[in-house]
Coordinates of C-alpha atoms in Angstrom, one line a residue:
M23 CA 56.2 108.7 179.9
P24 CA 58.4 105.4 181.7
N25 CA 60.8 106.0 185.4
L26 CA 63.7 108.3 184.7
S27 CA 66.1 105.5 185.1
A28 CA 64.7 104.2 182.0
L29 CA 67.8 106.5 179.9
L30 CA 70.1 104.3 180.9
E31 CA 68.0 101.0 181.3
G32 CA 67.7 101.4 177.3
S33 CA 70.7 102.3 176.4
A34 CA 72.0 99.1 178.9
V35 CA 70.1 96.7 176.2
Q36 CA 71.1 98.3 173.7
F37 CA 74.6 99.1 173.7
P38 CA 75.9 96.5 176.9
A39 CA 79.7 96.7 176.0
R40 CA 79.5 100.4 175.3
D41 CA 81.0 102.3 177.9
A42 CA 79.0 104.4 179.7
L43 CA 81.0 106.4 182.1
V44 CA 85.0 107.1 182.4
L45 CA 86.8 108.5 185.3
G46 CA 90.9 108.3 184.2
E47 CA 91.7 104.6 183.7
T48 CA 88.2 103.2 185.3
R49 CA 85.8 103.2 181.9
L50 CA 82.3 101.0 182.6
T51 CA 79.8 100.1 180.1
Y52 CA 76.3 100.4 180.5
A53 CA 75.4 96.8 181.2
Q54 CA 78.4 97.1 184.3
V55 CA 76.6 100.1 185.7
N56 CA 72.9 99.4 185.2
G57 CA 74.0 96.1 187.2
A58 CA 75.4 98.1 189.8
A59 CA 72.3 100.6 189.6
N60 CA 69.6 97.1 189.8
Q61 CA 72.4 95.6 193.0
V62 CA 71.9 99.7 194.3
A63 CA 67.8 99.9 194.1
N64 CA 67.9 96.0 195.9
L65 CA 69.7 97.5 198.3
L66 CA 67.1 100.5 199.2
A67 CA 64.2 98.0 198.7
A68 CA 65.2 95.7 201.7
R69 CA 65.9 98.4 203.6
G70 CA 62.3 99.4 202.8
I71 CA 62.6 102.7 200.7
G72 CA 60.9 102.7 197.4
A73 CA 58.1 105.1 196.1
G74 CA 57.1 108.5 198.0
D75 CA 60.7 108.3 200.0
K76 CA 63.3 110.9 199.6
V77 CA 66.9 109.6 199.1
A78 CA 70.1 112.5 199.9
L79 CA 73.2 112.0 197.7
S80 CA 76.3 113.6 198.3
C81 CA 78.9 112.5 196.0
P82 CA 80.9 114.8 193.2
N83 CA 81.2 113.7 189.6
L84 CA 82.8 109.6 189.9
P85 CA 80.9 106.5 188.5
Y86 CA 79.1 105.7 192.3
F87 CA 76.8 109.4 191.5
S88 CA 75.0 108.0 188.2
I89 CA 75.2 104.5 189.9
V90 CA 73.9 105.4 193.6
Y91 CA 71.0 108.9 191.2
Y92 CA 69.6 105.5 189.0
G93 CA 69.3 103.1 191.8
I94 CA 67.1 105.4 193.8
L95 CA 65.3 106.1 191.0
K96 CA 64.5 102.4 190.1
T97 CA 62.7 101.6 193.6
G98 CA 60.4 104.8 192.3
A99 CA 61.7 107.5 195.2
T100 CA 63.2 110.7 194.7
V101 CA 66.4 111.7 194.4
V102 CA 67.9 114.5 196.3
P103 CA 71.3 115.6 194.9
L104 CA 72.8 118.1 197.8
N105 CA 75.8 120.5 196.8
V106 CA 78.9 118.4 198.1
L107 CA 80.5 122.0 199.2
L108 CA 78.1 122.1 201.7
K109 CA 78.4 122.2 205.5
A110 CA 76.5 120.0 208.5
R111 CA 74.4 123.3 209.8
E112 CA 73.7 123.2 205.8
I113 CA 73.0 119.0 205.2
A114 CA 71.4 119.1 207.7
Y115 CA 68.4 122.1 206.6
H116 CA 68.6 120.1 203.7
L117 CA 67.5 116.4 205.3
A118 CA 64.5 117.5 207.2
D119 CA 63.2 120.1 204.4
S120 CA 63.1 117.3 202.0
D121 CA 62.1 114.7 204.3
A122 CA 65.1 112.5 203.4
T123 CA 64.4 109.0 205.1
A124 CA 68.5 108.0 203.7
Y125 CA 71.3 109.7 202.7
V126 CA 75.1 108.4 201.2
C127 CA 77.5 110.3 201.7
F128 CA 80.5 110.4 199.3
E129 CA 84.0 109.8 202.2
G130 CA 85.8 113.2 200.8
T131 CA 88.9 114.1 200.6
P132 CA 91.2 115.2 204.1
D133 CA 90.7 119.1 201.9
L134 CA 86.9 117.7 202.0
P135 CA 85.7 116.2 204.3
M136 CA 82.4 115.0 202.9
A137 CA 81.7 112.2 205.2
Q138 CA 82.7 114.0 208.6
E139 CA 79.9 117.2 207.2
G140 CA 77.2 114.6 206.2
Y141 CA 77.1 112.1 209.4
A142 CA 76.7 115.1 211.6
A143 CA 73.8 116.5 209.9
F144 CA 72.3 112.9 209.8
E145 CA 73.1 113.1 212.9
Q146 CA 71.3 116.0 213.7
T147 CA 68.1 114.9 211.7
P148 CA 65.7 111.8 213.3
G149 CA 63.8 111.6 210.2
C150 CA 66.8 109.8 208.6
E151 CA 67.1 106.0 209.2
H152 CA 70.1 105.3 207.6
F153 CA 73.7 106.4 206.5
L154 CA 76.1 105.1 203.7
V155 CA 79.0 105.9 203.2
I156 CA 80.6 105.3 199.7
T157 CA 84.1 104.8 199.5
A158 CA 86.6 105.5 196.5
D159 CA 87.5 101.7 196.9
P160 CA 83.9 99.9 197.7
A161 CA 86.5 97.4 199.8
A162 CA 87.5 99.8 201.7
P163 CA 86.0 100.5 205.4
S164 CA 83.9 103.5 206.8
P165 CA 86.0 106.4 207.8
I166 CA 83.5 107.0 210.7
E167 CA 82.7 105.0 213.3
G168 CA 79.8 103.1 213.2
T169 CA 78.7 103.0 209.9
G170 CA 78.6 101.3 206.7
T171 CA 79.9 102.0 203.7
L172 CA 78.0 101.7 200.5
G173 CA 80.4 98.6 199.0
A174 CA 80.1 96.3 201.8
A175 CA 76.0 96.8 201.4
M176 CA 76.0 96.5 197.9
A177 CA 78.3 92.8 197.7
G178 CA 76.2 89.7 197.5
Q179 CA 73.3 91.8 196.0
P180 CA 71.7 90.7 193.0
P181 CA 72.5 92.8 189.8
A182 CA 68.8 92.3 188.2
F183 CA 65.5 94.6 189.6
E184 CA 62.5 95.2 188.9
T185 CA 61.7 99.0 187.8
A186 CA 59.1 100.3 190.0
E187 CA 56.4 101.6 187.4
V188 CA 55.6 105.3 188.1
A189 CA 53.3 108.0 186.9
D190 CA 54.4 111.0 185.0
D191 CA 54.1 113.5 188.2
D192 CA 55.6 111.6 190.4
T193 CA 58.6 113.5 191.5
A194 CA 62.0 111.5 190.4
V195 CA 64.2 114.7 191.4
I196 CA 64.0 117.7 194.1
L197 CA 66.7 119.7 192.8
Y198 CA 67.5 123.1 195.6
T199 CA 67.5 126.5 194.9
S200 CA 67.6 129.5 196.7
G201 CA 65.1 132.2 196.3
T202 CA 65.8 135.9 197.3
T203 CA 64.3 135.2 200.2
G204 CA 65.9 133.0 202.7
Q205 CA 65.9 129.6 202.8
P206 CA 66.5 127.5 199.5
K207 CA 63.4 126.0 198.2
G208 CA 63.5 121.6 197.5
A209 CA 61.6 121.9 193.5
E210 CA 60.5 118.8 192.7
L211 CA 60.8 117.6 189.3
T212 CA 58.8 115.1 187.7
H213 CA 59.6 111.9 185.6
A214 CA 58.4 113.6 182.5
N215 CA 60.0 117.0 183.3
M216 CA 63.4 115.2 183.3
T217 CA 63.1 112.6 180.9
S218 CA 61.7 115.9 178.4
N219 CA 64.3 117.9 179.2
A220 CA 67.0 115.2 178.3
L221 CA 65.3 113.6 174.8
V222 CA 65.0 117.3 173.4
G223 CA 69.1 117.6 172.8
R224 CA 67.5 115.3 170.3
E225 CA 66.4 118.3 168.6
L226 CA 69.0 121.3 169.9
F227 CA 72.3 119.0 169.4
E228 CA 71.3 116.4 167.1
A229 CA 72.2 113.5 169.0
D230 CA 71.7 110.7 167.6
A231 CA 72.5 106.6 169.5
E232 CA 74.2 105.6 165.9
R233 CA 76.9 108.0 166.5
P234 CA 77.2 108.5 170.0
D235 CA 78.9 112.1 171.6
T236 CA 82.0 111.4 174.0
Y237 CA 80.8 113.9 176.7
L238 CA 83.3 116.1 179.1
C239 CA 81.6 115.9 182.4
T240 CA 83.1 119.0 185.2
L241 CA 79.7 120.6 185.4
P242 CA 78.7 119.0 188.8
L243 CA 76.0 116.5 188.3
F244 CA 74.1 117.6 191.8
H245 CA 73.5 120.6 189.5
S246 CA 70.7 120.5 186.7
F247 CA 72.9 121.6 184.0
G248 CA 75.6 118.9 184.3
Q249 CA 72.7 116.2 185.3
T250 CA 70.4 116.4 182.1
V251 CA 73.0 117.9 179.4
I252 CA 75.2 115.6 180.3
Q253 CA 74.1 112.6 182.6
N254 CA 70.6 111.9 181.7
S255 CA 71.0 113.5 178.1
G256 CA 74.0 111.2 177.4
F257 CA 73.0 108.2 178.7
A258 CA 69.6 108.4 177.0
F259 CA 71.2 108.4 173.4
G260 CA 73.9 106.2 174.2
G261 CA 76.9 107.8 174.8
T262 CA 80.2 107.4 176.7
V263 CA 80.5 110.3 179.7
V264 CA 84.4 111.0 180.7
L265 CA 84.0 112.3 184.5
L266 CA 86.3 115.0 185.5
P267 CA 85.2 115.8 189.0
R268 CA 86.1 119.2 189.1
F269 CA 88.2 121.6 186.4
E270 CA 91.0 122.4 186.6
A271 CA 91.7 123.6 182.7
K272 CA 94.5 121.6 182.4
A273 CA 93.3 118.5 182.8
A274 CA 90.2 119.5 180.9
L275 CA 92.5 120.1 178.1
G276 CA 94.1 116.6 178.0
L277 CA 91.0 115.1 178.5
F278 CA 89.5 116.8 175.6
Q279 CA 92.6 115.0 173.6
K280 CA 93.3 111.4 175.2
E281 CA 89.3 110.2 174.9
E282 CA 88.1 112.7 171.6
V283 CA 85.9 114.4 173.3
T284 CA 82.7 115.4 170.5
F285 CA 80.3 117.6 173.8
F286 CA 81.4 120.1 176.2
A287 CA 78.7 121.7 178.0
G288 CA 80.3 124.1 180.6
V289 CA 79.8 127.3 182.7
P290 CA 81.6 130.5 181.0
T291 CA 84.8 130.9 184.0
M292 CA 85.1 126.9 182.4
Y293 CA 85.8 128.4 178.7
W294 CA 88.0 131.6 179.7
G295 CA 90.5 128.8 181.7
L296 CA 90.4 126.6 178.6
L297 CA 91.4 129.5 176.9
G298 CA 93.9 130.6 178.7
A299 CA 95.6 127.2 179.4
L300 CA 96.2 126.4 175.7
D301 CA 100.0 126.4 175.4
D302 CA 103.0 124.4 172.5
S303 CA 101.7 121.1 175.0
V304 CA 98.2 121.3 173.8
D305 CA 97.7 120.0 170.2
V306 CA 94.1 122.0 169.4
A307 CA 93.4 120.7 165.9
A308 CA 93.3 117.3 167.3
I309 CA 90.8 119.0 169.7
A310 CA 89.2 121.2 166.9
R311 CA 89.3 117.4 164.8
H312 CA 86.9 116.0 167.0
L313 CA 84.4 118.1 169.4
R314 CA 81.0 118.8 167.7
V315 CA 79.3 120.8 170.8
A316 CA 80.1 123.6 173.3
A317 CA 77.6 124.3 175.4
A318 CA 77.1 127.4 178.0
G319 CA 75.1 128.2 180.2
G320 CA 74.8 129.4 183.9
S321 CA 75.7 133.4 183.0
A322 CA 76.5 135.4 180.2
L323 CA 79.4 134.5 177.9
P324 CA 82.2 137.7 177.3
G325 CA 81.5 138.3 173.4
E326 CA 85.2 138.2 173.0
V327 CA 85.2 134.6 174.7
H328 CA 83.1 133.4 172.0
K329 CA 85.4 134.9 169.2
A330 CA 88.4 133.2 170.9
F331 CA 87.3 129.8 171.5
R332 CA 86.0 129.9 167.7
E333 CA 88.7 131.1 166.0
R334 CA 90.6 128.5 168.6
F335 CA 88.4 125.9 168.2
G336 CA 86.8 126.6 165.2
V337 CA 83.0 125.8 167.4
T338 CA 80.7 128.0 167.7
I339 CA 79.7 127.8 171.8
L340 CA 76.0 127.7 171.5
E341 CA 74.6 129.8 174.6
G342 CA 71.4 128.6 176.8
Y343 CA 69.6 129.6 179.4
G344 CA 67.4 127.8 182.6
L345 CA 66.6 126.8 186.2
S346 CA 66.6 124.5 188.1
E347 CA 62.4 124.9 188.3
T348 CA 62.8 124.4 184.7
S349 CA 64.4 121.2 184.5
P350 CA 66.8 122.8 183.5
V351 CA 66.7 123.6 180.1
A352 CA 64.2 126.4 179.3
S353 CA 66.4 128.0 175.5
F354 CA 68.9 127.8 173.2
S355 CA 71.1 128.6 170.3
V356 CA 70.6 127.3 167.5
F357 CA 72.9 124.1 166.4
G358 CA 74.3 125.2 162.9
E359 CA 73.1 128.6 162.8
E360 CA 75.5 131.9 163.3
P361 CA 75.0 132.8 167.1
R362 CA 73.7 136.7 168.0
V363 CA 76.1 136.7 170.4
G364 CA 74.9 137.7 174.2
S365 CA 71.8 136.1 173.2
I366 CA 70.1 132.9 175.0
G367 CA 68.2 131.5 172.4
V368 CA 65.4 130.7 171.9
P369 CA 62.3 128.5 173.9
I370 CA 63.4 124.9 172.9
P371 CA 60.8 122.5 171.7
Q372 CA 57.5 122.7 173.4
V373 CA 58.5 125.3 175.1
E374 CA 57.1 128.4 175.3
M375 CA 58.2 132.2 176.8
K376 CA 56.6 135.6 176.9
L377 CA 58.0 138.6 178.6
I378 CA 55.2 139.5 181.7
N379 CA 54.9 142.7 183.6
Q380 CA 54.6 142.4 188.1
D381 CA 50.8 141.3 187.9
W382 CA 51.3 138.8 185.3
S383 CA 50.5 140.3 182.0
E384 CA 52.2 140.6 179.0
V385 CA 54.6 142.4 178.2
D386 CA 53.4 144.9 175.6
R387 CA 56.4 145.3 172.9
S388 CA 54.1 147.2 169.9
G389 CA 55.2 151.1 170.9
D390 CA 58.8 149.8 172.5
P391 CA 60.2 146.4 170.8
D392 CA 63.1 146.6 173.4
A393 CA 60.6 146.4 176.0
V394 CA 62.1 144.3 179.2
G395 CA 60.1 142.0 181.1
E396 CA 60.8 139.0 183.3
I397 CA 60.8 136.0 181.1
A398 CA 57.7 133.2 182.2
I399 CA 58.2 130.0 181.0
K400 CA 55.6 127.5 180.0
G401 CA 56.0 123.4 178.8
P402 CA 56.2 119.8 179.7
N403 CA 60.0 121.4 181.9
I404 CA 58.1 123.1 184.5
M405 CA 58.6 121.8 187.6
K406 CA 55.5 120.5 189.9
G407 CA 55.8 122.7 192.5
Y408 CA 58.6 123.9 195.4
Y409 CA 58.6 120.9 198.2
D410 CA 56.0 121.5 200.7
R411 CA 55.7 125.3 199.9
P412 CA 52.7 126.1 198.5
D413 CA 52.6 129.7 198.7
A414 CA 55.6 129.4 197.1
T415 CA 54.2 127.0 193.9
A416 CA 51.2 129.9 193.8
E417 CA 53.9 132.8 193.3
A418 CA 56.7 131.5 191.1
I419 CA 53.6 129.5 189.1
H420 CA 50.3 130.6 187.6
D421 CA 48.2 128.6 184.6
G422 CA 51.3 126.5 184.2
W423 CA 53.6 129.6 183.0
F424 CA 56.7 129.7 185.8
R425 CA 58.0 133.0 186.7
S426 CA 62.6 133.2 186.4
G427 CA 62.9 136.4 187.8
D428 CA 65.3 137.1 185.2
L429 CA 64.9 140.4 183.2
A430 CA 65.1 140.3 179.4
R431 CA 63.9 141.8 176.7
V432 CA 63.3 139.7 173.1
D433 CA 63.8 140.6 170.0
D434 CA 61.3 140.0 166.4
D435 CA 63.2 136.3 165.4
G436 CA 62.2 135.3 168.6
Y437 CA 65.9 135.4 170.2
Y438 CA 65.4 136.5 174.2
Y439 CA 68.5 138.5 175.6
I440 CA 69.7 138.9 179.8
V441 CA 68.9 142.4 181.0
D442 CA 69.6 141.7 184.7
R443 CA 69.3 138.9 186.6
A444 CA 66.8 138.7 189.7
K445 CA 67.7 141.3 191.4
D446 CA 69.9 140.6 193.9
M447 CA 71.2 137.4 193.4
I448 CA 74.9 137.3 193.2
L449 CA 76.6 134.5 190.3
R450 CA 79.6 133.3 191.5
G451 CA 82.0 131.6 188.8
G452 CA 77.6 129.6 187.6
F453 CA 76.7 129.3 191.2
N454 CA 73.4 131.0 192.5
V455 CA 74.2 132.7 196.0
Y456 CA 71.7 134.4 197.5
P457 CA 72.8 137.9 200.1
R458 CA 70.1 137.2 202.3
E459 CA 71.0 133.7 203.6
I460 CA 74.5 134.7 204.1
E461 CA 73.7 138.1 205.9
E462 CA 71.5 136.0 208.4
V463 CA 74.3 134.1 209.1
L464 CA 76.5 137.0 209.6
M465 CA 74.0 138.5 211.6
T466 CA 74.0 135.5 214.3
H467 CA 78.1 136.5 214.8
P468 CA 78.4 138.5 218.3
A469 CA 80.3 140.9 216.9
V470 CA 77.9 141.2 214.4
S471 CA 74.8 144.3 214.4
L472 CA 74.1 144.2 210.2
A473 CA 75.0 143.4 207.4
A474 CA 74.6 143.8 203.7
V475 CA 75.8 141.8 201.0
I476 CA 76.6 142.3 197.0
G477 CA 77.9 141.2 194.0
V478 CA 81.5 142.5 192.9
P479 CA 82.8 142.4 190.1
H480 CA 85.5 139.5 189.2
E481 CA 87.6 138.5 186.3
S482 CA 87.7 135.3 186.1
L483 CA 84.3 134.2 188.7
G484 CA 81.6 137.0 186.8
E485 CA 81.3 138.4 190.5
E486 CA 82.4 138.1 194.0
I487 CA 81.0 137.8 197.8
K488 CA 81.2 141.0 199.7
A489 CA 79.8 142.0 203.5
Y490 CA 79.3 145.0 204.5
V491 CA 79.3 145.1 208.5
I492 CA 78.2 147.1 211.3
P493 CA 79.4 146.3 214.9
E494 CA 77.7 145.6 218.2
P495 CA 78.2 148.9 219.7
G496 CA 81.4 148.3 221.4
A497 CA 82.3 145.0 219.9
E498 CA 86.2 144.5 218.5
V499 CA 86.3 142.6 215.3
T500 CA 88.3 142.7 212.1
A501 CA 87.1 141.9 208.1
E502 CA 89.6 139.0 208.4
E503 CA 88.0 137.4 211.6
L504 CA 84.5 137.2 209.9
V505 CA 86.4 135.8 206.7
A506 CA 87.9 132.8 208.9
W507 CA 84.7 132.5 210.4
G508 CA 82.6 132.3 207.7
K509 CA 84.7 130.6 205.7
E510 CA 83.8 128.0 208.6
Q511 CA 79.8 128.4 208.5
F512 CA 79.5 128.4 204.2
A513 CA 80.2 126.3 201.1
A514 CA 84.1 127.2 199.8
Y515 CA 81.9 129.2 197.2
K516 CA 79.7 131.0 199.2
Y517 CA 81.8 132.7 201.9
P518 CA 82.3 136.8 201.3
R519 CA 86.1 136.7 200.4
Q520 CA 86.0 140.6 200.9
V521 CA 84.2 142.1 204.2
E522 CA 84.5 146.0 205.1
I523 CA 83.0 147.4 208.5
V524 CA 81.8 150.1 208.5
G525 CA 79.9 152.7 210.3
S526 CA 77.0 153.0 208.6
L527 CA 75.0 151.5 206.0
P528 CA 72.5 153.6 202.6
M529 CA 68.7 152.9 203.4
T530 CA 65.3 154.5 202.8
A531 CA 62.6 155.9 204.6
T532 CA 61.1 152.5 205.6
G533 CA 64.8 150.7 206.5
K534 CA 65.8 148.6 203.5
I535 CA 69.6 148.8 202.8
L536 CA 69.8 150.5 199.1
K537 CA 72.4 147.8 198.0
R538 CA 72.6 150.1 194.7
E539 CA 74.4 152.6 196.8
L540 CA 77.3 149.7 197.8
D541 CA 80.2 149.1 195.4

């Protein structure tokens, strides 16, 4: 299987004048995007970056994301996309853990000073040698003294590049994902993993370059869902990707109308938001006329949202399931068939799923068709492993099967239904938040003795993060102070919005906190 960048290159050859990326009034053709990606590749190669190197990328949903992403791939190097909300402490961890030699970071905004946080992290990471700021205006100077901009570095680079040949199992992307134990781990996804998962759009959604889709991309591109289902699959089939850097329901509905969007993928809270924003100013009939595919993942979609969306837009939302480690799509509802509300569908082509027990043995459903087990997945989408973590890889993958940590049941037709998330994980607005990381950092606060973090139900986000804190003896600290402190330490989606100061926590005889007794 070729370099993942071939998805862009193939469409640039076949459809050079077709719009590839749209942001506001900016429209870039396939030829322009591919040419700019070639300039990035030439720039990186001139700095000695190539096969085996890792290049970190912090960028919201802007054309620069795709241009830099494919530029990195063209050199044979590996892309390490980072969540744009991370703070310096968190970024430095990812740069060091991935052995990144270069870091390309968007300048950000006054509210989200990405380049400041990024540069602070870069300075803490001796192994990372190159830092480039992406400025919204390519001709603008860097907002950080002493650093160069991507625009200036690309200027003068030729728009042609000989793409590096890669092996199927060479790592294309490292996506960071937390397990239920501590620090985030880098899932190594190969060129073959990512390419196969993008191309499955043909079977899943009847994608066809001769009848190209217009995709609304409001899922973050640093996340596997947006990266594979929108960007990579969209480019593979000559589609037009309309970028919305931040999800706002009104703005999204406006783009549905203006750009005649045919394909939308989102997390359930986005669908909830779209329905809530409908008023007389929205031409629902016009949107419905063009919308062909609506895909959902990230968490369970409420039945009422399913029903209301179909009533208003005439389109059935297709639910799917996957993880960063599975590139990400593992199962999907069947296009054109009546959905089974609450189901994550059936395994996608070439992928197998089964339910296993703790010891990897398959769950016996003969006596109980509703028997619950952990989902295990096998196929061309399964990661190579966790970067530089052989023990974690061996725990997660056995004979080619990846254990998901998610509990489910399966019906007689092979449709899977998630019963519970991995034990302690919190799913807040489509983002995975792992309590242990929050607890460990909270406990670095001088006034905090012990902390337990759980998810509590939230109407629009699914879950909100709540921390129970036992203070150090004699220490005086308020819940408000800890919320404010957490805001400084964590990305915006991670910090606990609710803190309760308590005198004790329920525990087992061995000192394990009984989180199920907290609410």
